[in-house]
Coordinates of N, CA and C in Angstrom, one line a residue:
Chain I
X27 N -207.4 -24.9 4.6 CA -206.8 -25.0 5.8 C -207.9 -25.4 7.1
X28 N -207.8 -26.4 7.9 CA -208.8 -26.7 8.7 C -209.3 -25.6 9.9
X29 N -210.0 -25.3 10.2 CA -210.4 -24.1 11.4 C -210.5 -24.8 12.4
X30 N -210.2 -24.0 13.6 CA -210.2 -24.6 14.6 C -210.7 -23.2 15.7
X31 N -211.7 -23.8 16.3 CA -212.8 -23.1 17.2 C -212.4 -23.4 18.4
X32 N -211.9 -22.1 19.1 CA -212.2 -22.6 20.2 C -213.2 -22.5 21.8
X33 N -214.3 -22.5 20.4 CA -215.7 -22.4 21.7 C -215.8 -24.3 21.4
X34 N -214.9 -24.8 20.4 CA -215.3 -26.6 20.5 C -214.1 -26.7 22.2
X35 N -213.6 -26.0 22.4 CA -212.8 -26.7 23.4 C -213.6 -26.6 24.9
X36 N -213.0 -28.0 25.9 CA -213.7 -27.0 26.5 C -213.6 -26.4 27.6
X37 N -214.0 -26.0 28.8 CA -213.6 -25.4 29.7 C -212.2 -25.0 30.5
X38 N -211.8 -26.5 30.7 CA -210.6 -26.6 31.3 C -209.3 -26.3 30.7
X39 N -209.8 -26.3 28.9 CA -208.8 -26.2 28.3 C -208.6 -24.9 28.0
X40 N -209.6 -24.5 27.5 CA -209.4 -22.5 27.7 C -209.2 -22.1 29.2
X41 N -209.3 -22.5 30.0 CA -208.8 -22.0 31.6 C -206.8 -22.0 31.6
X42 N -206.9 -22.9 30.9 CA -205.2 -23.4 30.8 C -204.8 -22.3 29.7
X43 N -205.4 -23.0 28.8 CA -204.9 -21.1 27.3 C -204.1 -20.4 28.1
X44 N -205.4 -19.6 29.8 CA -205.5 -18.8 29.4 C -204.1 -18.1 30.8
X45 N -204.1 -19.6 31.8 CA -202.9 -19.3 32.4 C -201.9 -19.5 31.9
X46 N -202.0 -19.9 31.0 CA -200.2 -19.9 29.7 C -199.9 -18.5 29.4
X47 N -201.0 -17.9 28.9 CA -201.0 -16.4 29.1 C -200.5 -16.2 29.3
X48 N -201.0 -15.9 30.8 CA -201.1 -15.3 32.1 C -199.6 -15.8 31.8
X49 N -199.1 -16.3 31.9 CA -197.6 -17.2 33.6 C -196.8 -16.1 31.6
X50 N -196.5 -16.4 30.4 CA -196.0 -15.5 29.2 C -195.6 -13.9 29.5
X51 N -196.6 -13.1 29.7 CA -196.8 -12.1 30.2 C -196.2 -11.8 31.8
X52 N -196.4 -12.6 32.4 CA -195.5 -12.2 33.8 C -194.1 -12.7 33.1
X53 N -193.4 -13.3 32.8 CA -192.1 -14.0 32.7 C -191.6 -12.7 31.5
X54 N -192.3 -12.1 30.7 CA -191.5 -11.1 29.9 C -191.3 -9.5 31.3
X55 N -192.0 -9.4 31.7 CA -192.4 -8.4 32.3 C -191.3 -8.6 33.3
X56 N -190.7 -9.2 33.7 CA -189.7 -9.7 34.6 C -188.6 -10.1 34.3
X57 N -188.2 -10.3 33.3 CA -187.1 -10.8 31.9 C -186.8 -9.7 31.2
X58 N -187.7 -8.9 31.0 CA -187.8 -7.2 30.7 C -186.8 -6.0 32.4
X59 N -187.5 -6.5 33.1 CA -186.6 -5.7 34.6 C -185.8 -6.1 34.3
X60 N -185.3 -7.3 34.5 CA -183.5 -7.9 34.3 C -183.0 -7.4 33.3
X61 N -183.2 -7.0 32.1 CA -182.2 -7.0 30.8 C -182.2 -4.8 31.3
X62 N -183.2 -4.5 32.1 CA -183.4 -3.0 32.3 C -182.3 -2.7 33.2
X63 N -182.5 -3.4 34.6 CA -181.4 -3.7 35.7 C -179.9 -3.1 35.1
X64 N -179.5 -4.4 34.6 CA -178.4 -5.1 33.8 C -178.0 -4.4 33.2
X65 N -178.3 -3.6 32.3 CA -178.0 -2.3 31.3 C -177.5 -1.2 32.0
X66 N -178.2 -0.9 33.6 CA -178.4 0.2 34.1 C -177.1 -0.3 35.2
X67 N -176.5 -1.5 35.3 CA -175.6 -1.4 35.7 C -174.0 -1.6 35.1
X68 N -173.8 -1.6 34.1 CA -172.9 -2.0 32.8 C -173.4 -0.7 32.4
X69 N -174.7 0.4 31.7 CA -173.9 2.1 31.7 C -173.4 2.5 32.9
X70 N -173.6 2.3 34.0 CA -172.9 2.9 35.2 C -173.8 4.0 35.5
X71 N -175.8 4.0 36.2 CA -176.6 4.8 36.0 C -176.9 4.1 37.1
X72 N -176.9 2.8 37.3 CA -177.8 1.7 38.1 C -178.0 2.3 39.5
X73 N -176.4 2.8 40.4 CA -176.2 3.6 41.7 C -177.3 4.7 42.0
X74 N -177.6 5.9 40.8 CA -178.1 6.3 40.6 C -179.3 6.7 40.6
X75 N -180.5 5.2 40.4 CA -181.8 5.4 40.2 C -181.7 4.8 41.8
X76 N -180.5 4.4 42.3 CA -181.4 3.8 43.9 C -180.4 4.9 45.1
X77 N -180.6 6.0 44.7 CA -179.7 7.1 45.6 C -180.3 7.9 46.3
X78 N -181.8 7.7 46.3 CA -183.1 8.2 47.8 C -183.4 6.9 48.4
X79 N -182.9 5.6 48.3 CA -183.1 4.5 48.7 C -181.7 4.0 49.8
X80 N -181.0 5.2 49.0 CA -179.4 4.2 49.5 C -178.4 4.9 49.2
X81 N -176.8 4.7 49.8 CA -175.9 5.5 49.2 C -175.3 4.6 48.4
X82 N -173.9 5.0 47.4 CA -173.5 3.9 47.0 C -172.2 3.9 47.5
X83 N -172.2 3.5 48.8 CA -171.5 2.6 50.1 C -172.5 0.9 50.0
X84 N -173.2 1.6 49.9 CA -173.8 0.0 49.8 C -173.5 -1.0 48.2
X85 N -172.6 -0.6 47.5 CA -172.1 -1.3 46.8 C -170.3 -0.9 46.8
X86 N -170.2 -0.5 48.5 CA -168.8 -0.6 48.2 C -167.8 0.7 47.7
X87 N -168.8 1.8 47.2 CA -167.6 2.4 46.5 C -167.7 3.5 47.5
X88 N -166.9 4.4 48.1 CA -166.3 5.5 49.1 C -167.6 6.7 48.2
X89 N -167.7 7.3 48.8 CA -168.7 8.6 48.1 C -167.8 9.0 48.3
X90 N -167.4 10.6 47.6 CA -166.5 11.5 47.8 C -166.6 12.4 49.0
X91 N -165.2 13.0 49.2 CA -165.2 13.8 50.2 C -165.9 14.7 50.1
X92 N -166.0 15.8 51.4 CA -166.8 17.1 50.7 C -165.7 18.0 50.9
X93 N -165.2 18.3 49.5 CA -164.3 19.5 49.5 C -164.6 20.7 49.2
X94 N -165.6 21.2 49.7 CA -166.3 22.3 48.9 C -167.3 22.3 48.1
X95 N -167.1 23.8 47.6 CA -168.0 23.4 45.8 C -167.3 22.5 45.0
X96 N -167.7 22.3 44.0 CA -167.3 21.6 43.5 C -166.4 22.2 42.0
X97 N -165.4 21.7 41.6 CA -164.7 22.6 40.7 C -165.1 22.3 39.4
X98 N -165.7 21.0 38.9 CA -166.2 20.5 37.8 C -166.5 22.2 36.9
X99 N -166.2 22.6 35.0 CA -166.8 23.1 34.6 C -168.2 23.2 35.3
X100 N -168.7 22.2 34.9 CA -170.8 22.3 34.3 C -170.8 23.1 36.2
X101 N -170.0 22.4 36.8 CA -170.6 22.7 38.2 C -170.3 24.5 38.7
X102 N -169.5 24.9 37.8 CA -168.7 26.0 38.7 C -169.5 27.5 37.4
X103 N -170.9 27.0 38.0 CA -172.0 28.6 37.8 C -171.8 29.7 38.9
X104 N -172.2 31.0 38.0 CA -172.1 31.9 38.6 C -173.5 31.8 39.5
X105 N -172.6 32.2 41.0 CA -173.7 31.9 42.3 C -172.8 32.0 43.5
X106 N -174.1 31.4 44.8 CA -173.6 30.9 45.9 C -172.8 29.7 45.4
X107 N -171.3 30.0 46.8 CA -170.5 28.6 46.4 C -171.2 27.7 47.5
X108 N -170.8 26.7 46.7 CA -171.3 25.1 47.9 C -172.5 25.2 46.9
X109 N -173.0 24.7 45.8 CA -173.8 25.2 45.1 C -174.3 23.7 44.3
X110 N -173.0 22.9 44.4 CA -172.1 21.5 44.0 C -173.8 20.5 43.1
X111 N -173.5 19.7 43.3 CA -174.3 18.5 43.0 C -174.6 17.8 44.5
X112 N -175.9 17.5 44.6 CA -175.7 16.1 46.0 C -174.5 15.0 45.9
X113 N -174.0 16.2 46.9 CA -172.5 15.0 47.3 C -172.8 13.6 46.9
X114 N -173.9 12.7 47.2 CA -173.7 11.5 46.8 C -173.9 11.1 45.5
X115 N -174.3 11.9 45.0 CA -173.8 11.8 43.2 C -173.0 12.6 42.9
X116 N -172.2 13.1 43.4 CA -171.2 14.6 42.7 C -170.4 13.6 41.7
X117 N -170.0 12.5 41.8 CA -169.1 11.7 40.3 C -169.2 10.2 40.8
X118 N -169.2 9.6 39.8 CA -169.8 8.3 39.5 C -168.1 7.4 39.6
X119 N -168.5 6.5 40.5 CA -167.3 5.7 40.8 C -166.1 5.5 39.6
X120 N -165.0 5.1 40.3 CA -164.4 5.4 39.1 C -164.2 4.4 38.0
X121 N -165.1 3.0 38.3 CA -165.2 2.4 37.3 C -166.0 2.7 36.1
X122 N -166.7 3.9 36.6 CA -167.2 4.1 35.2 C -166.7 5.0 34.8
X123 N -165.6 5.8 35.3 CA -164.8 7.0 34.4 C -164.1 7.4 33.4
Chain K
X22 N -210.5 -23.3 -10.1 CA -208.5 -22.8 -9.4 C -208.4 -21.4 -9.6
X23 N -209.1 -20.6 -9.6 CA -208.9 -19.1 -9.8 C -209.8 -19.3 -8.1
X24 N -210.9 -19.2 -7.9 CA -211.4 -19.3 -7.2 C -211.1 -19.8 -6.1
X25 N -210.2 -21.2 -6.0 CA -209.7 -21.6 -4.7 C -208.6 -21.1 -4.2
X26 N -208.1 -20.4 -5.5 CA -207.0 -19.3 -4.6 C -207.7 -18.1 -4.1
X27 N -208.4 -17.5 -4.5 CA -209.0 -16.9 -3.9 C -209.5 -16.9 -3.0
X28 N -210.4 -18.5 -2.4 CA -210.4 -18.7 -1.3 C -210.0 -18.3 0.3
X29 N -208.0 -19.3 -0.8 CA -206.9 -19.2 0.0 C -206.5 -18.4 0.7
X30 N -206.4 -16.6 -0.6 CA -205.9 -15.4 -0.3 C -206.8 -15.0 1.2
X31 N -207.4 -15.4 0.7 CA -209.0 -15.2 1.8 C -208.7 -15.6 3.7
X32 N -208.0 -16.3 3.4 CA -208.2 -17.8 4.5 C -206.5 -17.3 5.2
X33 N -205.5 -16.9 4.2 CA -204.1 -16.5 5.0 C -204.7 -14.9 5.2
X34 N -205.2 -14.3 4.5 CA -205.9 -12.6 4.7 C -206.7 -12.6 6.4
X35 N -207.2 -13.8 6.7 CA -207.2 -13.6 8.0 C -207.1 -13.9 8.9
X36 N -206.4 -15.0 8.4 CA -205.3 -15.5 9.5 C -204.1 -14.5 9.6
X37 N -203.7 -13.5 9.7 CA -203.0 -12.5 9.1 C -203.5 -11.6 10.6
X38 N -204.3 -11.7 10.0 CA -205.2 -10.7 11.1 C -206.0 -11.0 12.5
X39 N -205.8 -12.0 12.0 CA -205.7 -12.9 14.0 C -205.0 -12.8 14.5
X40 N -204.0 -13.1 14.1 CA -202.5 -12.8 15.1 C -202.3 -11.6 14.6
X41 N -202.5 -10.0 13.8 CA -202.6 -9.1 14.5 C -202.9 -8.8 16.1
X42 N -204.5 -8.9 15.1 CA -205.4 -8.2 17.0 C -204.5 -9.2 18.1
X43 N -203.9 -10.3 18.1 CA -203.4 -11.4 19.3 C -202.6 -10.3 19.3
X44 N -201.6 -10.3 18.8 CA -200.0 -9.8 19.0 C -200.1 -8.2 19.3
X45 N -202.0 -6.8 18.8 CA -202.3 -6.3 20.1 C -202.6 -6.3 21.4
X46 N -203.4 -7.0 21.2 CA -204.2 -7.5 22.7 C -203.1 -8.2 23.3
X47 N -201.9 -9.0 23.1 CA -201.0 -9.4 23.5 C -200.0 -7.9 24.0
X48 N -199.8 -6.7 23.1 CA -198.9 -5.7 23.6 C -199.7 -5.0 24.0
X49 N -201.5 -4.4 24.3 CA -202.4 -3.7 24.9 C -202.0 -4.4 27.1
X50 N -202.3 -6.1 26.9 CA -201.5 -7.1 28.0 C -200.5 -6.4 29.1
X51 N -199.5 -6.3 28.1 CA -198.2 -6.5 28.4 C -198.4 -4.6 29.6
X52 N -199.0 -3.8 28.3 CA -198.5 -2.5 28.3 C -199.5 -2.2 30.3
X53 N -201.0 -2.5 30.0 CA -201.3 -2.6 31.6 C -200.8 -4.0 32.5
X54 N -199.8 -4.1 32.4 CA -199.5 -5.3 33.7 C -197.9 -4.7 34.2
X55 N -197.7 -3.8 33.2 CA -196.6 -3.1 33.8 C -197.3 -2.0 34.3
X56 N -198.2 -1.5 33.9 CA -198.9 -0.4 34.8 C -199.0 -0.9 36.1
X57 N -199.4 -1.3 35.9 CA -200.2 -2.3 37.3 C -199.3 -3.1 38.3
X58 N -197.9 -3.2 37.5 CA -197.2 -3.4 38.5 C -196.3 -2.3 39.0
X59 N -196.3 -1.5 38.6 CA -195.6 -0.4 39.2 C -196.4 0.3 39.9
X60 N -197.7 0.2 40.2 CA -198.9 0.6 40.6 C -198.6 0.5 41.7
X61 N -198.7 -1.0 41.7 CA -198.9 -1.7 42.5 C -197.6 -1.9 44.3
X62 N -195.9 -1.2 43.1 CA -194.9 -1.5 44.4 C -193.7 -2.5 43.9
X63 N -194.3 -3.5 42.7 CA -194.0 -4.7 42.4 C -192.4 -4.4 42.2
X64 N -192.8 -3.5 41.3 CA -191.0 -3.1 41.0 C -190.5 -2.0 41.5
X65 N -190.9 -1.3 42.8 CA -190.0 -1.6 44.6 C -189.3 -2.2 44.5
X66 N -190.2 -3.4 44.7 CA -189.7 -4.2 45.8 C -188.5 -4.9 45.1
X67 N -188.8 -5.6 43.4 CA -188.2 -5.7 42.8 C -186.6 -5.0 42.8
X68 N -186.6 -4.5 42.3 CA -185.5 -3.2 42.6 C -184.5 -3.4 44.1
X69 N -185.6 -4.0 45.4 CA -185.0 -3.6 46.2 C -183.6 -5.2 46.4
X70 N -184.3 -6.1 45.9 CA -184.3 -7.8 45.7 C -182.8 -7.4 44.7
X71 N -183.0 -6.8 43.6 CA -181.8 -6.4 42.4 C -181.1 -6.5 43.9
X72 N -180.9 -5.5 44.4 CA -179.9 -4.4 44.9 C -179.4 -5.6 45.8
X73 N -180.0 -6.2 46.4 CA -179.2 -7.6 47.3 C -178.2 -8.0 46.4
X74 N -179.2 -9.0 45.2 CA -178.5 -10.0 44.5 C -176.7 -8.9 44.3
X75 N -177.1 -8.3 43.6 CA -175.6 -6.7 42.9 C -174.7 -6.7 44.4
X76 N -175.2 -6.7 45.8 CA -174.5 -6.9 46.8 C -173.3 -8.0 46.9
X77 N -174.6 -9.2 47.0 CA -174.0 -9.9 46.5 C -172.7 -10.8 45.1
X78 N -173.7 -10.5 44.7 CA -172.5 -10.9 43.4 C -171.3 -10.2 42.5
X79 N -171.4 -8.6 43.4 CA -170.1 -7.4 42.4 C -171.0 -7.1 41.5
X80 N -170.6 -5.2 41.7 CA -171.4 -4.6 40.7 C -170.4 -4.9 39.4
X81 N -169.3 -5.4 38.8 CA -168.9 -5.7 38.2 C -168.8 -6.7 37.5
X82 N -169.3 -7.8 38.4 CA -169.6 -9.0 37.7 C -170.9 -9.6 38.1
X83 N -171.4 -9.0 37.9 CA -173.4 -9.2 38.3 C -173.3 -9.9 36.0
X84 N -174.4 -10.7 35.8 CA -174.5 -11.1 34.8 C -176.1 -11.1 34.6
X85 N -176.6 -11.3 33.1 CA -177.6 -11.1 33.4 C -178.5 -12.7 34.0
X86 N -177.6 -13.4 33.2 CA -178.2 -14.8 33.9 C -178.2 -14.9 35.2
X87 N -177.7 -14.2 36.1 CA -177.7 -14.0 37.4 C -178.8 -13.3 37.7
X88 N -179.4 -12.2 37.6 CA -180.4 -11.2 37.9 C -181.6 -12.5 37.2
X89 N -181.3 -12.8 36.2 CA -182.5 -13.4 36.2 C -182.8 -14.7 36.5
X90 N -181.8 -15.4 37.3 CA -182.2 -16.6 38.3 C -182.0 -16.1 39.6
X91 N -181.8 -15.0 39.5 CA -182.3 -14.8 41.5 C -183.5 -14.0 41.2
X92 N -183.9 -12.9 40.2 CA -185.2 -12.1 40.5 C -186.4 -12.9 39.7
X93 N -185.9 -13.3 38.8 CA -187.2 -13.6 38.1 C -188.6 -14.9 38.9
X94 N -188.1 -15.6 40.0 CA -189.0 -16.7 40.4 C -189.2 -15.8 41.7
X95 N -188.9 -14.7 42.0 CA -188.8 -13.3 43.5 C -190.1 -12.5 42.4
X96 N -189.9 -12.7 41.8 CA -190.8 -11.6 40.3 C -192.1 -12.0 40.4
X97 N -192.5 -13.3 40.0 CA -193.7 -14.3 39.9 C -194.8 -14.6 41.2
X98 N -193.6 -14.3 42.2 CA -194.1 -14.8 43.5 C -195.1 -13.3 44.2
X99 N -194.0 -12.6 43.8 CA -195.1 -10.9 43.6 C -196.0 -10.4 43.4
X100 N -196.3 -11.2 42.6 CA -197.4 -10.3 41.6 C -198.8 -10.5 42.5
X101 N -198.9 -9.5 42.8 CA -200.6 -9.1 43.6 C -201.8 -10.1 43.3
X102 N -202.2 -10.8 44.3 CA -203.5 -11.8 43.3 C -204.3 -10.6 42.9
X103 N -204.8 -9.5 43.1 CA -205.6 -8.9 42.5 C -204.8 -8.6 41.2
X104 N -204.1 -8.3 40.6 CA -203.0 -8.4 39.5 C -203.6 -9.2 38.9
X105 N -203.5 -10.7 39.1 CA -203.4 -11.5 38.4 C -205.1 -11.9 37.8
X106 N -206.3 -11.7 38.7 CA -207.0 -12.3 39.0 C -207.6 -11.1 37.9
X107 N -206.7 -9.7 37.5 CA -207.8 -9.0 36.9 C -206.9 -9.3 34.6
X108 N -205.6 -9.8 35.4 CA -204.7 -9.7 34.1 C -206.0 -11.4 33.2
X109 N -206.0 -12.0 34.3 CA -206.6 -13.5 33.8 C -207.9 -13.3 33.0
X110 N -208.4 -12.9 33.9 CA -210.1 -11.9 33.5 C -210.4 -11.5 31.8
X111 N -209.5 -10.9 32.1 CA -209.2 -9.8 30.6 C -208.9 -10.6 29.7
X112 N -208.2 -11.9 29.6 CA -207.5 -12.8 28.9 C -208.6 -13.6 28.4
X113 N -209.3 -14.2 29.6 CA -210.3 -15.1 28.9 C -211.7 -14.7 28.5
X114 N -211.5 -12.9 28.2 CA -212.9 -12.4 28.0 C -211.9 -11.9 26.6
X115 N -210.9 -11.8 25.8 CA -210.3 -12.0 24.7 C -210.4 -13.3 24.3
X116 N -210.9 -14.3 25.0 CA -210.5 -16.2 24.1 C -212.1 -15.8 23.9
X117 N -213.0 -15.5 24.8 CA -214.4 -15.2 24.8 C -214.6 -15.1 23.3
X118 N -214.4 -13.9 23.8 CA -214.5 -13.2 21.8 C -214.4 -12.8 20.8
X119 N -212.8 -14.1 20.3 CA -212.5 -14.2 19.4 C -212.8 -15.5 19.3
X120 N -213.4 -16.0 19.2 CA -213.9 -17.3 19.4 C -213.2 -18.2 18.3
X121 N -212.6 -17.7 17.2 CA -212.2 -19.2 15.9 C -211.0 -18.3 15.9
X122 N -209.9 -19.6 15.2 CA -208.2 -18.6 15.2 C -208.6 -19.0 13.9

């Protein structure tokens, strides 16, 4: 096998290789992020990620009306009433139920 | 013939080793890049942009292709110059240290 030495390549070519590697890494990061977001959307937890910065209304989903304490079994814990989960996160949108 | 086979084995092992070193370096660089991008707020900016794209396309209809087409160019443009400089420098150092393939 013939050996190829990077030392024999001129600075411009080495720089071009470094740039190529950099572009590859950025593309990887961007694609990975896109897949992460897409997965979050399809699995139904995308809107939860954005609960801090917005609300489900941003996506045309109406938030659940405040009907007092949540009656879901997991939320029916002994203690003060009205201790249900954050209203914005109370229920997943209909399409994900 | 035995000697030439041994030489070939050594060469193959060296080539495999080099590939592993390069892959490890790529993995390490990827991890470093990911951490830097989170630290500098790149991920947050891109999240906000994704939100807009999803609002426009619709939560149920958005595809991977939509996200890649809309988000990737923005992602490339939002990388801070300091992160780019650091990553390029790291790559140049690696190339200089591993002077033969």
